[in-house]
XYZ file of C-alpha atoms in Angstrom:
535
model
C 136.140 242.854 66.902
C 139.091 240.423 66.782
C 139.995 237.969 69.509
C 143.692 238.939 69.761
C 145.852 242.032 70.043
C 149.526 242.697 69.234
C 151.838 243.539 72.146
C 155.308 244.859 71.224
C 158.033 242.276 71.732
C 155.584 239.507 72.511
C 153.542 238.935 69.342
C 149.875 237.971 69.582
C 148.148 237.267 72.854
C 144.488 236.802 73.855
C 142.617 239.997 74.642
C 142.117 240.726 78.293
C 138.558 241.514 79.513
C 139.048 245.276 79.388
C 140.310 245.030 75.784
C 137.015 243.693 74.367
C 135.806 245.878 71.520
C 132.312 247.367 71.900
C 132.330 249.639 68.841
C 130.816 249.248 65.385
C 133.313 251.503 63.595
C 137.112 251.651 63.569
C 137.162 255.216 64.878
C 135.307 254.139 68.035
C 132.552 256.711 67.612
C 129.611 254.316 67.251
C 128.825 251.693 69.902
C 127.324 248.279 69.180
C 123.615 247.729 69.850
C 122.889 251.469 70.319
C 124.695 251.402 73.687
C 125.300 255.158 73.700
C 121.623 255.931 73.019
C 120.221 253.347 75.455
C 121.482 255.211 78.512
C 121.254 258.809 77.309
C 120.258 261.342 80.011
C 116.983 262.337 78.305
C 114.539 260.746 75.880
C 115.216 263.425 73.274
C 118.950 262.816 73.564
C 118.292 259.070 73.300
C 116.554 259.574 69.958
C 119.294 261.907 68.756
C 122.000 259.334 69.525
C 120.438 256.449 67.573
C 122.877 255.350 64.861
C 121.989 253.520 61.661
C 125.474 251.921 61.551
C 125.317 250.517 65.079
C 125.681 246.724 64.965
C 122.869 244.630 66.422
C 123.291 241.717 68.814
C 123.603 238.271 67.287
C 120.759 236.874 69.402
C 117.197 238.102 68.927
C 115.422 238.658 72.260
C 111.844 238.755 70.942
C 110.192 235.323 70.983
C 108.337 234.026 67.907
C 105.126 231.984 68.027
C 104.190 230.569 64.617
C 100.769 229.357 63.482
C 100.991 225.765 62.210
C 98.727 225.392 59.145
C 96.880 222.220 58.066
C 98.750 219.707 55.900
C 102.152 221.082 56.851
C 105.250 219.135 55.849
C 108.197 218.102 57.997
C 110.460 220.293 55.864
C 108.342 223.377 56.570
C 108.443 222.806 60.340
C 112.227 222.524 60.202
C 112.344 225.788 58.224
C 110.317 227.485 60.982
C 112.771 226.172 63.583
C 115.764 227.456 61.623
C 114.033 230.832 61.245
C 113.645 231.114 65.024
C 110.258 229.654 66.014
C 109.988 229.228 69.796
C 106.287 228.298 70.083
C 104.370 226.136 67.594
C 100.709 227.173 67.749
C 97.987 224.727 66.693
C 94.460 226.051 66.216
C 92.097 223.607 67.884
C 89.131 224.301 65.626
C 91.068 223.494 62.454
C 91.752 219.883 63.423
C 90.128 216.836 64.979
C 91.557 215.418 68.211
C 93.345 212.656 66.285
C 94.789 215.181 63.833
C 96.064 217.331 66.713
C 97.659 214.247 68.288
C 99.390 213.447 64.995
C 100.448 217.080 64.565
C 101.966 217.286 68.063
C 103.817 213.991 67.544
C 105.157 215.176 64.189
C 106.349 218.502 65.642
C 108.045 216.724 68.562
C 109.806 214.321 66.176
C 111.002 217.155 63.936
C 112.210 219.089 66.996
C 114.092 216.002 68.238
C 115.831 215.644 64.871
C 116.547 219.379 64.822
C 118.044 219.120 68.304
C 120.417 216.389 67.128
C 121.582 218.625 64.289
C 122.323 221.583 66.568
C 123.786 219.392 69.315
C 121.331 220.054 72.144
C 117.740 219.548 73.236
C 115.623 222.303 71.681
C 112.719 222.800 74.120
C 110.114 224.264 71.790
C 106.682 224.872 73.332
C 103.487 223.478 71.820
C 100.656 225.996 71.993
C 96.947 225.384 71.489
C 94.683 228.150 70.242
C 91.153 227.732 71.616
C 88.801 229.784 69.484
C 86.558 232.317 71.178
C 83.804 231.449 68.739
C 83.475 228.046 67.134
C 81.735 229.149 63.950
C 83.420 227.892 60.782
C 82.831 227.822 57.060
C 82.332 224.570 55.172
C 84.454 222.874 52.538
C 84.839 224.243 49.028
C 82.989 222.679 46.140
C 85.360 220.154 44.546
C 87.782 220.476 42.806
C 88.247 224.057 44.081
C 91.134 224.617 46.525
C 90.604 228.339 47.082
C 88.185 231.075 46.054
C 89.127 234.718 45.628
C 86.498 237.023 47.091
C 86.779 240.509 45.616
C 85.808 243.787 47.219
C 82.354 244.944 46.189
C 80.982 241.565 45.116
C 77.972 240.040 46.885
C 77.594 236.586 48.386
C 75.131 234.667 50.549
C 75.762 233.193 53.995
C 73.757 230.018 54.602
C 73.554 227.438 57.390
C 71.802 224.670 55.452
C 73.698 221.351 55.853
C 73.421 220.594 52.121
C 75.909 223.426 51.471
C 78.492 222.110 53.989
C 80.706 220.656 51.223
C 79.608 222.984 48.418
C 81.019 226.404 49.319
C 81.285 228.696 46.285
C 81.485 232.405 45.444
C 77.705 232.609 45.595
C 77.030 230.557 48.738
C 79.229 230.317 51.851
C 78.168 227.735 54.426
C 78.657 228.341 58.158
C 78.014 225.770 60.885
C 75.926 228.054 63.134
C 72.297 227.272 62.415
C 70.956 230.353 64.219
C 73.164 232.853 62.414
C 70.252 234.378 60.486
C 68.458 235.026 63.785
C 71.289 237.043 65.365
C 72.814 238.896 62.403
C 71.115 242.113 61.327
C 71.685 244.389 58.313
C 74.832 246.424 58.931
C 76.534 243.777 61.092
C 80.047 242.692 60.112
C 81.377 239.186 59.497
C 85.095 238.317 59.469
C 86.324 235.128 57.804
C 89.716 233.478 58.268
C 93.246 234.676 58.985
C 93.213 236.923 55.924
C 90.431 238.839 57.633
C 87.960 238.706 54.768
C 85.379 241.223 55.864
C 81.810 241.482 54.703
C 78.742 243.376 55.806
C 75.179 242.054 55.961
C 72.879 244.033 53.666
C 69.756 241.877 53.941
C 68.529 238.977 56.075
C 65.814 236.840 54.496
C 64.734 233.758 56.459
C 67.851 231.547 56.613
C 69.931 233.464 54.063
C 72.121 236.506 54.749
C 72.998 238.635 51.730
C 76.413 240.251 52.202
C 78.768 242.587 50.382
C 82.539 242.032 50.505
C 84.338 244.975 52.130
C 87.833 243.476 52.280
C 89.020 240.982 49.692
C 90.787 237.723 50.464
C 91.159 234.026 49.704
C 88.496 231.606 50.935
C 89.598 228.037 51.752
C 88.171 225.092 53.721
C 86.974 225.387 57.317
C 87.882 228.996 58.066
C 86.830 230.675 61.290
C 83.917 233.111 61.215
C 83.748 235.937 63.743
C 80.805 238.211 64.443
C 82.086 241.321 66.268
C 79.580 242.783 68.737
C 76.928 240.206 67.798
C 75.657 238.226 70.823
C 75.729 234.505 70.094
C 75.105 231.370 72.113
C 77.180 228.306 71.303
C 77.161 224.945 73.087
C 80.131 224.703 75.451
C 80.110 220.934 75.825
C 81.705 220.228 72.436
C 84.854 222.306 72.957
C 85.061 221.188 76.593
C 84.968 217.510 75.671
C 87.448 218.073 72.846
C 89.834 219.813 75.245
C 89.601 216.898 77.701
C 90.520 214.456 74.933
C 93.443 216.631 73.836
C 94.701 216.781 77.425
C 94.630 212.977 77.643
C 96.407 212.409 74.323
C 98.782 215.364 73.924
C 101.282 217.285 76.005
C 100.312 220.942 75.596
C 102.511 223.637 77.169
C 100.607 226.865 76.445
C 96.977 227.664 75.625
C 95.750 230.838 73.927
C 92.121 231.435 74.897
C 89.520 234.203 74.860
C 87.701 235.616 77.904
C 84.551 233.515 77.609
C 86.407 230.189 77.829
C 89.308 231.159 80.070
C 87.827 229.727 83.274
C 86.759 226.523 81.530
C 90.230 225.982 80.062
C 91.971 226.608 83.407
C 89.675 224.169 85.166
C 90.100 221.528 82.455
C 93.873 221.691 81.934
C 95.010 222.544 85.466
C 97.848 224.753 86.737
C 100.702 223.154 84.783
C 99.673 224.755 81.471
C 100.357 228.442 80.785
C 97.192 230.382 79.953
C 97.520 233.316 77.535
C 94.388 235.495 77.385
C 93.417 236.745 73.918
C 92.316 240.363 73.557
C 90.599 240.311 70.176
C 87.693 242.630 70.820
C 87.355 246.020 72.435
C 85.062 244.499 75.058
C 87.976 242.288 76.196
C 90.057 245.376 76.968
C 87.334 246.632 79.311
C 87.929 243.538 81.484
C 91.728 243.628 81.190
C 92.428 243.706 84.938
C 90.385 240.595 85.669
C 91.717 238.770 82.611
C 95.360 239.391 83.432
C 94.861 238.180 87.016
C 93.389 234.899 85.798
C 95.986 234.331 83.080
C 99.756 233.925 82.804
C 100.046 236.401 79.941
C 98.193 238.303 77.238
C 98.139 238.415 73.444
C 96.643 241.332 71.546
C 95.618 241.450 67.898
C 95.108 245.012 66.722
C 93.449 243.843 63.512
C 90.652 242.212 65.499
C 89.806 245.034 67.898
C 86.693 245.554 65.854
C 84.792 247.897 68.176
C 87.808 250.226 68.297
C 88.293 252.749 65.504
C 91.431 252.186 63.427
C 92.796 255.531 64.555
C 92.769 254.423 68.208
C 93.912 250.807 67.974
C 97.526 251.808 68.667
C 96.442 253.450 71.943
C 94.841 250.217 73.128
C 97.909 248.187 72.163
C 100.355 250.546 73.889
C 98.243 250.541 77.055
C 97.972 246.747 77.153
C 101.729 246.281 76.612
C 102.594 248.841 79.307
C 100.214 247.314 81.844
C 101.628 243.833 81.230
C 105.170 245.204 81.651
C 104.128 246.767 84.963
C 102.734 243.450 86.179
C 105.652 241.382 84.879
C 103.340 239.296 82.680
C 104.445 238.263 79.177
C 102.623 240.082 76.382
C 102.490 239.088 72.732
C 101.181 240.799 69.609
C 99.782 239.164 66.485
C 101.295 240.277 63.184
C 98.913 239.914 60.241
C 100.946 240.366 57.081
C 102.358 238.367 54.190
C 105.049 240.807 53.076
C 107.354 243.237 54.856
C 106.464 246.755 53.719
C 107.773 250.016 55.193
C 104.592 250.418 57.243
C 104.914 246.856 58.570
C 108.546 247.536 59.526
C 107.445 250.582 61.518
C 104.582 248.686 63.174
C 106.816 245.800 64.250
C 109.676 248.036 65.391
C 107.377 250.251 67.463
C 105.701 247.195 68.989
C 109.105 245.836 70.054
C 110.177 249.227 71.432
C 106.901 249.462 73.388
C 107.942 246.350 75.350
C 106.514 243.243 73.712
C 107.759 239.776 74.765
C 106.927 237.992 71.554
C 105.098 238.060 68.240
C 102.545 235.679 66.729
C 103.485 235.211 63.079
C 101.999 233.557 59.981
C 103.692 230.375 58.682
C 106.209 231.901 56.258
C 109.937 231.182 56.887
C 111.161 234.077 54.723
C 108.799 236.472 56.486
C 109.952 235.199 59.892
C 113.606 235.799 58.992
C 112.842 239.332 57.779
C 110.900 240.164 60.935
C 113.753 238.737 63.021
C 116.120 241.337 61.548
C 113.620 244.107 62.322
C 113.317 242.918 65.928
C 117.086 242.876 66.450
C 117.379 246.466 65.257
C 114.394 247.606 67.342
C 115.610 245.904 70.531
C 118.728 248.044 70.523
C 116.642 251.197 70.046
C 114.800 250.832 73.371
C 115.418 253.699 75.814
C 116.751 251.311 78.442
C 117.564 253.883 81.121
C 113.996 255.128 81.415
C 112.401 251.701 81.047
C 114.530 250.133 83.781
C 114.039 253.079 86.149
C 110.270 252.885 85.613
C 110.155 249.136 86.268
C 112.298 249.376 89.409
C 110.181 252.253 90.748
C 107.219 249.844 90.812
C 109.037 247.753 93.451
C 109.427 250.003 96.521
C 111.082 248.371 99.552
C 110.656 246.032 101.224
C 110.602 243.498 98.395
C 111.316 239.779 98.144
C 115.050 238.993 98.125
C 114.691 237.118 94.831
C 113.298 240.287 93.211
C 116.205 242.338 94.531
C 118.620 239.761 93.086
C 116.838 240.000 89.716
C 117.055 243.802 89.740
C 120.734 243.669 90.713
C 121.525 241.133 87.989
C 119.904 243.242 85.282
C 121.567 246.446 86.491
C 124.939 244.693 86.652
C 124.433 243.514 83.084
C 123.869 247.135 82.032
C 126.881 248.521 83.874
C 129.251 245.832 82.594
C 127.630 245.650 79.134
C 127.302 241.916 79.754
C 126.981 239.532 76.840
C 124.563 237.301 78.764
C 122.987 236.479 82.101
C 123.357 232.815 83.076
C 121.250 231.192 85.784
C 120.098 227.817 87.050
C 116.362 227.525 87.668
C 113.989 224.902 89.018
C 110.588 226.590 88.755
C 111.526 229.151 86.121
C 110.611 232.063 88.394
C 114.081 233.609 88.550
C 114.324 233.600 84.742
C 110.863 235.168 84.450
C 111.718 237.874 86.983
C 114.969 238.786 85.266
C 113.175 238.885 81.914
C 110.519 241.203 83.371
C 113.176 243.858 84.107
C 114.139 243.797 80.434
C 117.899 243.156 80.199
C 119.582 244.020 76.897
C 121.307 240.637 76.690
C 119.989 237.052 76.440
C 119.112 235.183 79.649
C 120.523 231.641 79.450
C 118.393 229.611 81.877
C 119.526 226.072 82.694
C 116.898 223.685 84.037
C 116.357 219.949 84.487
C 112.604 220.250 83.938
C 111.396 219.933 80.361
C 108.037 221.635 80.850
C 109.695 224.636 82.524
C 112.180 224.920 79.649
C 109.399 224.870 77.056
C 107.238 227.428 78.839
C 110.177 229.822 79.271
C 110.227 230.077 75.467
C 107.498 232.726 75.673
C 109.446 235.168 77.896
C 111.523 237.891 76.273
C 115.220 237.174 75.975
C 115.131 233.800 77.741
C 117.062 230.911 76.176
C 116.186 227.775 78.174
C 118.772 224.989 78.237
C 117.244 221.641 79.194
C 119.786 219.167 80.533
C 119.224 215.860 82.333
C 122.702 214.548 83.085
C 124.272 215.219 86.467
C 127.212 217.571 85.949
C 128.966 217.195 89.322
C 129.257 214.961 92.391
C 128.649 217.749 94.905
C 126.145 220.597 94.836
C 128.910 223.183 94.416
C 130.520 221.245 91.588
C 127.131 220.763 89.944
C 126.469 224.525 90.033
C 129.912 225.382 88.650
C 129.732 222.902 85.784
C 126.148 223.850 84.943
C 127.153 227.503 84.690
C 130.141 226.466 82.589
C 127.721 224.600 80.322
C 125.728 227.807 79.863
C 128.927 229.751 79.183
C 130.059 227.232 76.574
C 126.638 227.277 74.932
C 126.816 231.059 74.638
C 130.297 230.944 73.116
C 129.485 228.146 70.658
C 126.460 230.081 69.401
C 128.314 233.373 69.192
C 126.434 235.184 71.964
C 129.528 235.372 74.200
C 133.046 236.317 73.100
C 136.255 235.631 74.935
C 136.693 238.478 77.424
C 132.996 239.406 77.567
C 131.431 240.118 80.938
C 128.742 237.616 81.959
C 126.382 237.934 84.932
C 125.832 234.664 86.805
C 122.908 234.074 89.201
C 122.719 230.961 91.389
C 121.833 229.594 94.814
C 124.178 228.269 97.478
C 121.900 225.616 98.975
C 120.670 222.398 97.422
C 116.939 221.801 96.808
C 116.115 225.458 97.470
C 114.590 227.500 94.638
C 115.779 230.826 96.069
C 118.729 232.418 94.241
C 120.902 234.403 96.661
C 124.157 234.930 94.752
C 125.162 237.052 91.789
C 128.592 237.354 90.201
C 130.106 239.148 87.226
C 132.639 236.898 85.508
C 134.615 237.117 82.289
C 134.502 234.529 79.526
C 137.833 232.775 79.120
C 139.439 231.864 75.808
C 138.811 228.158 76.291
C 135.844 226.581 78.030
C 135.017 222.986 78.781
C 131.848 220.996 79.155
C 131.389 217.632 80.885
C 132.901 214.724 78.954
C 129.728 212.628 78.999
C 127.470 215.180 77.351
C 125.286 212.960 75.196
C 122.173 213.716 77.249
C 122.742 217.456 77.757
């Protein structure tokens, strides 16, 4: 893995491109990143060739969205960034409009400071989670900060305002005054991210007696979900709140359920990415219409309540595959607080199935552990079959830009490229290349901040946002921009001297279409523009 080799009579000299080492062991029997298994002739042979000692790539391709909890500190946000957070997700129902404005400003400030430390603009995306149902619990009776609800104990659900700030083990307030009219004995209630589950055993006037079926910690203002229970909530409140957020905050991505998808699109306009949430089995039934209306999909297997546990994995695999076919980003929510063997298998299989990103709880140590799992799983994908399947969905004639994307990805396979570098205006070329699932990172240079942030949700894409002009002519600008991407890859350890790199670019100014692809080799020394303060 060294950078030099000894030539008799000459001493040490830089390795030439064909001398780059691709093996994990000195005997040359095991390739890095499961290269031998990735392109095996059959699936069975692919599995047989997987090697535990095969080194993983330095750069994780799976994107990480992280839930931002209330009362988070600046230090915690920076820890999330160091751990690899690419999308900061704020849950709209947990905060007031002013609190969301403060939260967004704080995240942006922390990201700016983080960017100064790493020497570049870090274009993290701000996501907003719009709840499908706006039912929440009240505040705990002071001075309690949390209440442990144990399996088998009973409690009462009430909607009386006098209990709004007096939640206890015996009485849990919810802000839906008609809840006793719609819930029947046997119906389930789910509270909070810990998925506290309880079942109604008796409904008497405005009190619902429940038994705890899954234990968990109860805190202030947790969400309450009623699977398969028809409810009617006023839409004006969330609509007005969303309008205020749009006016005060710059939101890049919105996660929203089916019932509010149209309202959110109409309110926020086309510049915001819409990610449809599939939390209930009924959402899966309308998958085709949802995916057409949205820019991507997120699935939470824990919340597919009308689906039996034994069949949840079938739904998830189908959703991921259909999104891969359509070229839409697909994310999966991970609900855990520790990495067990079963969690490792779940995450690894989700990555191998073709996920773009994961939605994770706010735990830096957990994020780092899951990052290692993702790196190992990304190398274990049967790339030959996946790529052939994706290309077969694009029979000729196809758009030239799609053919360039296919060619770039295939060239990266054949040359075992360390990265694909491209310049993008709208982000489409980066999204297309990502959709054909290259094994290396896609370094996408753009002058548009919103595009850079939104690319953070696509698998393998590393957006580089730069504002300074890098050349006097269009050709010089392209060359120096690509050199900037090359230098970035080398500084961060994604590209070694002598590595093959696929470069995609256009030959005409002010035209989004990319019509050129080259395979180049990283030199020993690279340069970036002298005046790089604003890069």
